Coordinates of C-alpha atoms and ligand atoms in Angstrom, one line a residue:
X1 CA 18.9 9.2 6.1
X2 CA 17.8 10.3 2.7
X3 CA 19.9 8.8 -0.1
X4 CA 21.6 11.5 -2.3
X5 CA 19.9 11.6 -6.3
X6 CA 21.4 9.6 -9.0
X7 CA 23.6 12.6 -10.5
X8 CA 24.9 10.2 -13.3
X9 CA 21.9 8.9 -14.5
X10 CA 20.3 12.9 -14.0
X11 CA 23.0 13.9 -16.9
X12 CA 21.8 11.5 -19.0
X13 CA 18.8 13.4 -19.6
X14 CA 18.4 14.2 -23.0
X15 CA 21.0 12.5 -24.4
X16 CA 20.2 11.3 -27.2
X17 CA 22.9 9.3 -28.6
X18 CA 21.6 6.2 -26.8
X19 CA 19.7 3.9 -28.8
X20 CA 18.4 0.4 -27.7
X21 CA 18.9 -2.9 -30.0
X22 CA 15.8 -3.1 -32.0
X23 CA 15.3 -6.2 -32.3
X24 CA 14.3 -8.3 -28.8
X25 CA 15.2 -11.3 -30.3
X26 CA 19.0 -11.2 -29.3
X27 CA 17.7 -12.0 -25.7
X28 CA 19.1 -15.6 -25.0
X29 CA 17.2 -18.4 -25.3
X30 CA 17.3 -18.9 -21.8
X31 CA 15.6 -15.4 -21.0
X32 CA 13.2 -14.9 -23.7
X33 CA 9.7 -15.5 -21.9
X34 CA 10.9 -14.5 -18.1
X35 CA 10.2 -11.9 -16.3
X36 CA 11.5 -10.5 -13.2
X37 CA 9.2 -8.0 -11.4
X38 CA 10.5 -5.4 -8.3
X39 CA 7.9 -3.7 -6.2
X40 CA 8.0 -0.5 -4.7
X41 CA 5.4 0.9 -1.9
X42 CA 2.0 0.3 -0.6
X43 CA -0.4 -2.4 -0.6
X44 CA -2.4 -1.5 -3.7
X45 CA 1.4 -1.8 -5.5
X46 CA 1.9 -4.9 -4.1
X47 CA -1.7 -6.5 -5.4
X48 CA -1.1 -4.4 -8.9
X49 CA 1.9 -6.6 -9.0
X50 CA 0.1 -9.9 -7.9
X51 CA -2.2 -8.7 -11.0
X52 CA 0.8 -8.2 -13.2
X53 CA 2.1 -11.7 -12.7
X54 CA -0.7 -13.4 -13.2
X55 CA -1.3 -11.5 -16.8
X56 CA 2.4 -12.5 -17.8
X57 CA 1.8 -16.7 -16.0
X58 CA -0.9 -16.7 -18.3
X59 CA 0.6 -15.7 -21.2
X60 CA 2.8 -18.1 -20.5
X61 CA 6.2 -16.5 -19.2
X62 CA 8.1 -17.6 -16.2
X63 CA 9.1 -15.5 -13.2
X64 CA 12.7 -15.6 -12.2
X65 CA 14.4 -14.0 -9.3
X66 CA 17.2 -11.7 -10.5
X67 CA 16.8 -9.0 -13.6
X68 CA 20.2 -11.0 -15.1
X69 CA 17.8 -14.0 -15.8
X70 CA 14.9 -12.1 -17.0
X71 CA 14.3 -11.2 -20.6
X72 CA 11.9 -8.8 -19.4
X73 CA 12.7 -6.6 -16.2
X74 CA 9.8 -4.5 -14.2
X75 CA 9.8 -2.1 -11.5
X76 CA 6.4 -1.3 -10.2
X77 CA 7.0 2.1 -8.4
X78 CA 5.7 4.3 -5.9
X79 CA 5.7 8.1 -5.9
X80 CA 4.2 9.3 -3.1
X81 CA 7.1 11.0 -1.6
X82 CA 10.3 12.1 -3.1
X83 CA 12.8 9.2 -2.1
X84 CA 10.6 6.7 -3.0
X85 CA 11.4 8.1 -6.6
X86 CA 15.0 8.5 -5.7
X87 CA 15.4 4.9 -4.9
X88 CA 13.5 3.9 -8.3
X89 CA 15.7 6.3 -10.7
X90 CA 18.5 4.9 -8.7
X91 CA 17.5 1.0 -9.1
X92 CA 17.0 2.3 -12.9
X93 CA 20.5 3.8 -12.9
X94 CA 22.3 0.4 -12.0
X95 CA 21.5 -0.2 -15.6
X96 CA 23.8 2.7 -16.8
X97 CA 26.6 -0.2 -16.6
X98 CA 25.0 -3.5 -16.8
X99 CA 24.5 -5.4 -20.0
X100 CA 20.9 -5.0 -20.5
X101 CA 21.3 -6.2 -25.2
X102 CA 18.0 -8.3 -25.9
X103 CA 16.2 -7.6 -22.8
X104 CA 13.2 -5.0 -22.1
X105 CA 13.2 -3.0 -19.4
X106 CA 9.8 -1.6 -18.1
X107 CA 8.5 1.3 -15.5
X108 CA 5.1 0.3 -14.4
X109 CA 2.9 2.5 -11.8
X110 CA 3.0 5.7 -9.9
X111 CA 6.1 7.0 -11.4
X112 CA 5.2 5.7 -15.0
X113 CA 2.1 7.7 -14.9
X114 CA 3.7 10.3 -13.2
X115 CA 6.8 11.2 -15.4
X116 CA 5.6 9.4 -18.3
X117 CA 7.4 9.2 -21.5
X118 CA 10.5 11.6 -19.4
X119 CA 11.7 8.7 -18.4
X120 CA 12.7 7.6 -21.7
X121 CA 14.5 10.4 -21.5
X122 CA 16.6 9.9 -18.2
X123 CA 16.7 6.4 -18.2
X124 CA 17.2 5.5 -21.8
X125 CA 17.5 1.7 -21.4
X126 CA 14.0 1.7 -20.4
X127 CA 11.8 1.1 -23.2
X128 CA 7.8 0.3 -21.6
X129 CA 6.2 2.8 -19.3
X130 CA 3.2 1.6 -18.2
X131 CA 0.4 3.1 -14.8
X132 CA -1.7 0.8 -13.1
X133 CA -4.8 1.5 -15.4
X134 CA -3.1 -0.1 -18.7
X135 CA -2.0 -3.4 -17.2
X136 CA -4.3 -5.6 -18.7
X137 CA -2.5 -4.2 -22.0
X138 CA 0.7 -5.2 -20.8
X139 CA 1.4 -8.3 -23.3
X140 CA 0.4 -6.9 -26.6
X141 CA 2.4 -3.6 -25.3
X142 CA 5.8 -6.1 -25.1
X143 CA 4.8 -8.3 -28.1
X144 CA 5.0 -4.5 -30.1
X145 CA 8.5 -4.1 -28.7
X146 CA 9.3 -7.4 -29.6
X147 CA 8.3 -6.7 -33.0
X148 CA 10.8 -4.1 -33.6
X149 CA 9.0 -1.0 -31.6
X150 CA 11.1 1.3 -30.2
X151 CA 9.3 2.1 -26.9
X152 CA 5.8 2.2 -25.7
X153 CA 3.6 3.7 -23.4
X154 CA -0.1 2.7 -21.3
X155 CA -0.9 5.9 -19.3
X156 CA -4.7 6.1 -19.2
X157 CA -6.0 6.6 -15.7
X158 CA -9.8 6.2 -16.1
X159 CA -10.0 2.3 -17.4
X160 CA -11.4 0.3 -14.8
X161 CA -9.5 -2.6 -16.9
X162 CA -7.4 -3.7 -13.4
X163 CA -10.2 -5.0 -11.7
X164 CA -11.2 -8.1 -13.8
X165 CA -7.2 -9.3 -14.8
X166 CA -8.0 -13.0 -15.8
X167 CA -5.4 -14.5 -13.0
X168 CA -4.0 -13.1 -10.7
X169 CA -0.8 -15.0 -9.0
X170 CA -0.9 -14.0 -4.9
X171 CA 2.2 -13.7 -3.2
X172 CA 0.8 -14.1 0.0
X173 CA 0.0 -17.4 1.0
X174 CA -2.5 -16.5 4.3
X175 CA -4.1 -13.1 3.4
X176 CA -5.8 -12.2 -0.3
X177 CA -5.8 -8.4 -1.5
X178 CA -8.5 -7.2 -3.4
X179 CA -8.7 -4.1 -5.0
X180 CA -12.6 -2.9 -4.8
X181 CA -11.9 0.8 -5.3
X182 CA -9.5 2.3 -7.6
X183 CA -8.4 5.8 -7.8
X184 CA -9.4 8.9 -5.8
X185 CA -11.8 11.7 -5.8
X186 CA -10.4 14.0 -2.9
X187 CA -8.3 16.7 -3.4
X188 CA -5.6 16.1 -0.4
X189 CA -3.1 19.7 -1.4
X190 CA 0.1 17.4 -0.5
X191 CA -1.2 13.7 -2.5
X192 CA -0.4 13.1 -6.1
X193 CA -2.2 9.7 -5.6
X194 CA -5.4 11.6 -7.8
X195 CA -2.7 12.0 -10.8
X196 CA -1.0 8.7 -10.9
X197 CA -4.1 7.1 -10.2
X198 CA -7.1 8.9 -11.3
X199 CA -10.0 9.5 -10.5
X200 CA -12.2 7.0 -8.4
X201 CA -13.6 3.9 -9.9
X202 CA -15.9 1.1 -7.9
X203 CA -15.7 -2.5 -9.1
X204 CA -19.2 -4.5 -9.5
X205 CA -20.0 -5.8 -5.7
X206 CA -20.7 -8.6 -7.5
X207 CA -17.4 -9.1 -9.2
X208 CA -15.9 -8.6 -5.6
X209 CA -18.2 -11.6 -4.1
X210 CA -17.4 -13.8 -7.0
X211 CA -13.8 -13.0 -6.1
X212 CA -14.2 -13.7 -2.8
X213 CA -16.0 -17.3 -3.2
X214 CA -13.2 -18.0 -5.4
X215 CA -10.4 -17.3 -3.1
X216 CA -12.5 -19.3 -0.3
X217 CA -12.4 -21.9 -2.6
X218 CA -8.8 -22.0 -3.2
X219 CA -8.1 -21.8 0.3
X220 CA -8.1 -18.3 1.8
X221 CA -9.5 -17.4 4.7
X222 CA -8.6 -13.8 5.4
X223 CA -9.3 -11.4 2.1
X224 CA -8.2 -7.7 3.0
X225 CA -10.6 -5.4 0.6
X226 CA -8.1 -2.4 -1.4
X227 CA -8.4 1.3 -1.8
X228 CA -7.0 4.3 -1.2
X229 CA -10.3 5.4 0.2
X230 CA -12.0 2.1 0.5
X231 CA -14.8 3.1 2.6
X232 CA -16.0 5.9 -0.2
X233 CA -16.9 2.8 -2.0
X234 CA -20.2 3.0 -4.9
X235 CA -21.6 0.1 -6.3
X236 CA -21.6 1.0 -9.9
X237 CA -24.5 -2.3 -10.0
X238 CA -28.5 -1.3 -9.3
X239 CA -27.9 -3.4 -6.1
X240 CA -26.4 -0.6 -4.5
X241 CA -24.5 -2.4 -2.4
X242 CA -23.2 0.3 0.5
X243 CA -19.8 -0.6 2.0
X244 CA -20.8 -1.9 4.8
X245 CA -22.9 -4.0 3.3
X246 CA -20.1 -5.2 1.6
X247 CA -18.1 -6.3 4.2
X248 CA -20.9 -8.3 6.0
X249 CA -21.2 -9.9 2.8
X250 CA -17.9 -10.7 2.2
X251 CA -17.8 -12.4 6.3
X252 CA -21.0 -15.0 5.0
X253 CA -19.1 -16.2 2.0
X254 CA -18.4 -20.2 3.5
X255 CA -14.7 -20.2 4.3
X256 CA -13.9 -16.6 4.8
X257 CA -13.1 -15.7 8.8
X258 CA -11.5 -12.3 8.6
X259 CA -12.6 -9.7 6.2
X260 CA -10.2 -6.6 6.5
X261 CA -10.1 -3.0 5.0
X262 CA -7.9 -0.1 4.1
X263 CA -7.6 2.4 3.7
X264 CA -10.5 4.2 5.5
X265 CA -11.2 8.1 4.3
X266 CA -12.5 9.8 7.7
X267 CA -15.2 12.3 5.7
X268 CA -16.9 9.0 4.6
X269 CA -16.8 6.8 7.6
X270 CA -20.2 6.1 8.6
X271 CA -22.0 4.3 11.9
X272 CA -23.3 1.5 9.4
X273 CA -19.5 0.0 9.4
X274 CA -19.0 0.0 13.1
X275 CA -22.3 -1.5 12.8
X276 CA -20.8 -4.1 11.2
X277 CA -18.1 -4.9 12.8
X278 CA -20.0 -5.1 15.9
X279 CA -22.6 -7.7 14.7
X280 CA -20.0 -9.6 12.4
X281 CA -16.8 -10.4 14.5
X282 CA -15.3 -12.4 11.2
X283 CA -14.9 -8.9 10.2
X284 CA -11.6 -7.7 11.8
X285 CA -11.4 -5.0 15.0
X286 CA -9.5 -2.9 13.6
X287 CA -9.8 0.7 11.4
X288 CA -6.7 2.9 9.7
X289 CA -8.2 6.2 9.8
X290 CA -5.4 8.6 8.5
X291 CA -5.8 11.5 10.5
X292 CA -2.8 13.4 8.9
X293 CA -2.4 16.4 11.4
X294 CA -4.2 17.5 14.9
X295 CA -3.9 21.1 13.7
X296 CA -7.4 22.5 12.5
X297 CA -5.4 25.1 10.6
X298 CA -3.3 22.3 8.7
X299 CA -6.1 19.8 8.0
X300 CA -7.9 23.0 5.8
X301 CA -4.8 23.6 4.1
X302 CA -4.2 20.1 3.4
X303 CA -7.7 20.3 2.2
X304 CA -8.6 16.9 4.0
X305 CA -12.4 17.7 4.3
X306 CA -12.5 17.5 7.8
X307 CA -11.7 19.5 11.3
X308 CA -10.0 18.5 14.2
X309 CA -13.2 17.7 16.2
X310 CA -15.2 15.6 13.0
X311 CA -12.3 13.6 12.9
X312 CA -12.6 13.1 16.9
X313 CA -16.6 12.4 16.4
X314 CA -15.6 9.3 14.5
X315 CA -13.1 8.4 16.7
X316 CA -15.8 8.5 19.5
X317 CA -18.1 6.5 17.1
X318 CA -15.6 3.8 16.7
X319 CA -14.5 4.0 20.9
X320 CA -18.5 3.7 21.0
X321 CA -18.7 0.1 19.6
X322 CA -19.3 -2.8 21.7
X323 CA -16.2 -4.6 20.7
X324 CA -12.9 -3.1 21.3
X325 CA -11.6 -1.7 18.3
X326 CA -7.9 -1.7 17.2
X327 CA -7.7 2.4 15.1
X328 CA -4.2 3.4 13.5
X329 CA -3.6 6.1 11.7
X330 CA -0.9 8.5 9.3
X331 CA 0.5 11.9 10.0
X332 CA 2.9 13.9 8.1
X333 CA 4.6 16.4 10.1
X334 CA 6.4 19.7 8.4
X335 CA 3.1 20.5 5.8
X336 CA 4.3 23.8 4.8
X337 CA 3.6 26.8 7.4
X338 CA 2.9 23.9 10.0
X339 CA 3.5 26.3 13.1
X340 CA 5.2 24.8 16.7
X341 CA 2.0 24.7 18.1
X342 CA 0.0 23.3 15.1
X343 CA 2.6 20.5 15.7
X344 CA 1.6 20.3 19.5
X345 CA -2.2 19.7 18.2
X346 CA -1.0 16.7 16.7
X347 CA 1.0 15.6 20.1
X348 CA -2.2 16.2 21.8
X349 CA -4.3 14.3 18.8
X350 CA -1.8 11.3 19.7
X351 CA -2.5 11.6 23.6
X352 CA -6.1 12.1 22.8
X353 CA -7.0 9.3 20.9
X354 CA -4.2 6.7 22.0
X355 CA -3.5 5.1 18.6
X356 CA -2.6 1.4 18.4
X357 CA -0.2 2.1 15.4
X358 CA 0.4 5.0 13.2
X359 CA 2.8 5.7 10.1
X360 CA 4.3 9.1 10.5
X361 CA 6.4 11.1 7.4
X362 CA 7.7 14.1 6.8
X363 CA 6.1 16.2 4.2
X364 CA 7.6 15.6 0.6
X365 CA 6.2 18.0 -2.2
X366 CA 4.7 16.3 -5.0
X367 CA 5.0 17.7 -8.4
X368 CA 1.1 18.5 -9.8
X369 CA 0.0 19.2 -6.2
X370 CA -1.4 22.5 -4.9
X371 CA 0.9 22.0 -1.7
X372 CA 3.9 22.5 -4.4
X373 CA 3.2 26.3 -4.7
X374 CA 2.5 27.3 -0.9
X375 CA 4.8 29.5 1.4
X376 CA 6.5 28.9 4.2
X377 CA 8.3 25.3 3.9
X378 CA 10.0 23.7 7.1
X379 CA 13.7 23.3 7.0
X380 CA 14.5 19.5 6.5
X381 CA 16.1 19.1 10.1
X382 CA 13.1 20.8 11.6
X383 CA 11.0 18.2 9.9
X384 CA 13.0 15.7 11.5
X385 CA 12.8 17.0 14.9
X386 CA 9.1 16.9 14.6
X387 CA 9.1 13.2 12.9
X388 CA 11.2 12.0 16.0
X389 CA 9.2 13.6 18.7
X390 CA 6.0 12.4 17.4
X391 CA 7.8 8.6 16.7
X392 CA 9.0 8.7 20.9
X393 CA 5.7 9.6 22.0
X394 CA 3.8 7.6 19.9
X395 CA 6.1 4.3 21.1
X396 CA 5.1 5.0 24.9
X397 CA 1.4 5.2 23.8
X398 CA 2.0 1.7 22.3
X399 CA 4.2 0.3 25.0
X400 CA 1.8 1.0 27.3
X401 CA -1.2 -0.4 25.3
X402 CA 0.5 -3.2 24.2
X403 CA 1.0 -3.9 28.2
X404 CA -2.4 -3.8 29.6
X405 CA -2.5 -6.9 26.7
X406 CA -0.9 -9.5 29.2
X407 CA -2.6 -12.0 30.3
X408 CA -5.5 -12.1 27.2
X409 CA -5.9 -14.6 25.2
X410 CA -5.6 -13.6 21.6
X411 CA -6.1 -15.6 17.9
X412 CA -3.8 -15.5 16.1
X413 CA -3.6 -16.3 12.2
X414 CA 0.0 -18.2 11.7
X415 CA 1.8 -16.6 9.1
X416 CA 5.0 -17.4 10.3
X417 CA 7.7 -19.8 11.3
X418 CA 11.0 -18.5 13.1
X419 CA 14.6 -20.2 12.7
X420 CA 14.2 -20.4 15.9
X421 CA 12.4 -23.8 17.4
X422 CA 9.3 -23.6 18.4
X423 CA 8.9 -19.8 17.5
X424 CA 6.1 -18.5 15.2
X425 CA 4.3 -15.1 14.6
X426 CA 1.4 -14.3 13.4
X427 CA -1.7 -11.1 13.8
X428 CA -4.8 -11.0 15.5
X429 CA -7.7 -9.8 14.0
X430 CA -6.6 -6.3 15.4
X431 CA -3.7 -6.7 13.2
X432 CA -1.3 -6.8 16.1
X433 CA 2.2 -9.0 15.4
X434 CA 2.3 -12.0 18.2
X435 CA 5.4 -14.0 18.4
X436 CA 4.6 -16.8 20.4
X437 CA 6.0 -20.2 21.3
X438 CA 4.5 -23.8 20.9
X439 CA 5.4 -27.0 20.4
X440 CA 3.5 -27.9 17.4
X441 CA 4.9 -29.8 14.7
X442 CA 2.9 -27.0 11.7
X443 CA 0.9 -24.3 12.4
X444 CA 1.6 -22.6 9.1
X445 CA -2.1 -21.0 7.7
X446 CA -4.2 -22.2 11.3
X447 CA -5.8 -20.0 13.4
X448 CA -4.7 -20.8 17.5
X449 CA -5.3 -19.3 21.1
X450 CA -2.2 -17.4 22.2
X451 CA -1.8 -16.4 25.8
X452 CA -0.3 -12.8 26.0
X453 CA 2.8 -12.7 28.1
X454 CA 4.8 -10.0 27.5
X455 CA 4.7 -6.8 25.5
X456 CA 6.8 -4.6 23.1
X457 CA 6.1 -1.4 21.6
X458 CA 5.5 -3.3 18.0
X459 CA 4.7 -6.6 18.9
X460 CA 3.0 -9.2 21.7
X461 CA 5.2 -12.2 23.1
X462 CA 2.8 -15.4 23.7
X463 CA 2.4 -18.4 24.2
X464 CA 0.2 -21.3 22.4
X465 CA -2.6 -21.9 24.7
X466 CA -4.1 -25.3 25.1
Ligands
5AD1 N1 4.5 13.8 1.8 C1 4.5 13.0 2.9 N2 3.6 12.1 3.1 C2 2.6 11.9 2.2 N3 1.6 11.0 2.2 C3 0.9 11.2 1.0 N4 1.5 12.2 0.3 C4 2.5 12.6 1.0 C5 3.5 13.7 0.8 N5 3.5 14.5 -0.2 C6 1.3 10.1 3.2 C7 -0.1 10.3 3.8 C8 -0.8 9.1 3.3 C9 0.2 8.1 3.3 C10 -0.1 6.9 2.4 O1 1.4 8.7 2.7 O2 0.0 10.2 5.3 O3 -1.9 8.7 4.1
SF4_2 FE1 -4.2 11.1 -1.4 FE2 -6.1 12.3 0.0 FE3 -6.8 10.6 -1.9 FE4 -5.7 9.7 0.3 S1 -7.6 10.7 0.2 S2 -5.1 9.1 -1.8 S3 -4.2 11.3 0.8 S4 -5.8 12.6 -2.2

């Protein structure tokens, strides 16, 4: 259910009789140097935030768990639909009654860049607003607030300052992130990821490898490569390195045994990557292709670059490859004059190409989108209907997937440990979720043989085979 807005903190706006303690140094002793850091959305959010820490560790501050403990207190947000907003004006609301004297309260990412310095205005406690471009600036940003500025802001989108943050603390012990693409250069009608994060930027393929021998080194041996069109990838280095190249690459650094992607752009997925993951099995069997809709009419208004049947070539180019190959996929139903049977087309996309997973969302308009201004929008309970019927056929698709599974024997990287004894879970290089049992004493971070023996729509049951 979608969580009503934050009417308080809305009639704060523009009041202007708020005005925060200038100086920072009435933060107790305990605080000053902490920082507690919230994330909101997608992968690329969560890595930003891996990046963030690691600029604050270095500078020497510690991270705590709750905002009361932190001197500082960030929120790197998501705006890619509406109540992801919500729930970030209404985290920032909780403030509206909380002793916040002495500490500095920051908005970092998508909804920094997107409603830049108006939050200030609805949220007057905050006093940092920050994208994803600026982070790098982050400490001499809060040594200016600690030295009596009022507020500050960092919302340039076309730095490529993110890639090359000096540490980077991961949060995930088993898989590393890395960003190699930031920004994008389509024009989706319904995304407002081209505003809060610019346009497209490629890091140095040989920054990326560096990175990669690194994390080897220090213990990794799955590295998942980052961006929101990963495969439109450009070397910006005379080596030219094309994406694909990339990846096999990234498989022959000593160490490494799964190289994953996301997320792939359909207009520039190419044969050379099915290539690749055909003659490199370190490099994982699976592809997210977001397909969005089924409906030739919708995909041109979306603007996605694509019809109904390319989309379907690709598909039959991944089908193609000699290994199996694991394809999931996004869809937003209720686009704005998305007709009954332009939804059907996407029903039929589903029974067509028999996803392994997909992440399905009803259409949310974006401010500074050219979706915003189009006619016809579905009624909210319409968009429902549609999110629900594509959800229940989508589960049998997987259920029955998931089944013809039994019996393989699958790898699984352990990731983790149930309550339970001798339960643990863990994905294959298809990134399905097993939950298997075995009697070993750790498995935490190894890679084992588990024998498929039951099925869910979401997940395989196992068993450790020896
Ligand atoms: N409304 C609903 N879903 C959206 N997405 C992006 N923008 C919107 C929007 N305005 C979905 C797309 C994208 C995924 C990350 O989020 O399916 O692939
Ligand atoms: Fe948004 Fe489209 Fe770019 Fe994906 S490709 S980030 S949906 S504009």
């Amino acid at each position: 259910m979608e969580k009503p807005f934050d009417i308080q903190l809305e009639r704060l706006t523009g009041q202007a009789s708020y005005s925060r303690p200038a100086a920072m140094n009435l933060a107790s002793s305990q605080e000053r140097g902490t920082f507690f850091l919230e994330t909101f959305g997608c992968q690329m959010n969560d890595h930003d935030s891996e990046k963030v820490a690691g600029v604050l560790l270095a500078r020497g501050y510690r991270q705590v768990e709750t905002p009361e403990a932190a001197g500082l207190i960030l929120y790197n947000t998501c705006s890619i639909r509406e109540k992801a907003v919500q729930k970030v004006f209404s985290r920032l609301g909780e403030y509206r009654t909380k002793q916040v004297e002495g500490k500095i309260i920051g908005v970092l990412g998508c909804v920094a860049q997107q409603e830049g310095e108006a939050i200030f205005e609805r949220a007057p406690w905050v006093s940092l607003v920050c994208g994803s471009a600026s982070y790098r600036r982050l400490p001499e940003m809060i040594a200016q607030l600690e030295t009596g500025n009022h507020r500050v802001t960092g919302l340039d989108t076309d730095t490529d300052e993110t890639f090359e943050t000096e540490m980077t603390r991961r949060d995930n012990p088993f898989r590393a992130y890395l960003t190699i693409i930031e920004g994008c250069d389509k024009s989706c009608s319904y995304c407002v990821v081209p505003y809060t994060r610019g346009p497209e930027r490629s890091r140095a393929s040989d920054s990326i490898l560096r990175e990669v021998r690194q994390l080897a080194e220090l213990g990794y041996s799955e590295v998942q490569l980052l961006g929101q069109t990963v495969n439109s990838y450009a070397d910006p280095t005379p080596r030219k390195m094309r994406f694909a190249e990339l990846l096999l690459a990234a498989a022959e650094v000593p160490g490494i045994r799964r190289v994953r992607f996301t997320t792939s752009h359909p207009s520039d997925f190419t044969a050379d990557i099915v290539q690749a993951i055909d003659s490199q099995p370190k490099i994982c069997d699976h592809v997210h292709l977001p397909a969005q809709s089924g409906s030739g009419k919708v995909l041109r208004e979306m603007q996605r670059t694509y019809t109904r049947e390319e989309y379907l070539e690709k598909i039959a180019m991944i089908r193609g490859a000699r290994r199996p190959i694991a394809i999931t996929t996004d869809i937003i139903v209720g686009f704005p004059g998305e007709t009954e049977s332009d939804f059907e087309q996407t029903l039929s996309l589903l029974d067509e190409v028999r996803y392994d997973s997909l992440f399905s969302f009803k259409y949310s308009p974006r401010p500074n989108t050219a979706a915003l201004r189009m006619n016809d929008p579905i009624p909210e309970e319409e968009k429902g209907r549609r999110l629900a019927v594509l959800q229940e056929k989508q589960r049998e698709i997987q259920t029955a997937r998931n089944l013809t599974l039994i019996g393989e024997t699958v790898e699984v990287l352990v990731s983790g440990k149930s309550r339970r004894e001798n339960q643990w879970s863990g994905y294959t290089s298809s990134h399905r979720v097993v939950n298997f049992t075995s009697p070993a004493k750790e498995l935490l971070g190894t890679y084992v043989q588990a024998r498929v023996t039951g099925a869910t729509p979401n997940s395989l049951v196992g068993e450790h085979a020896v």
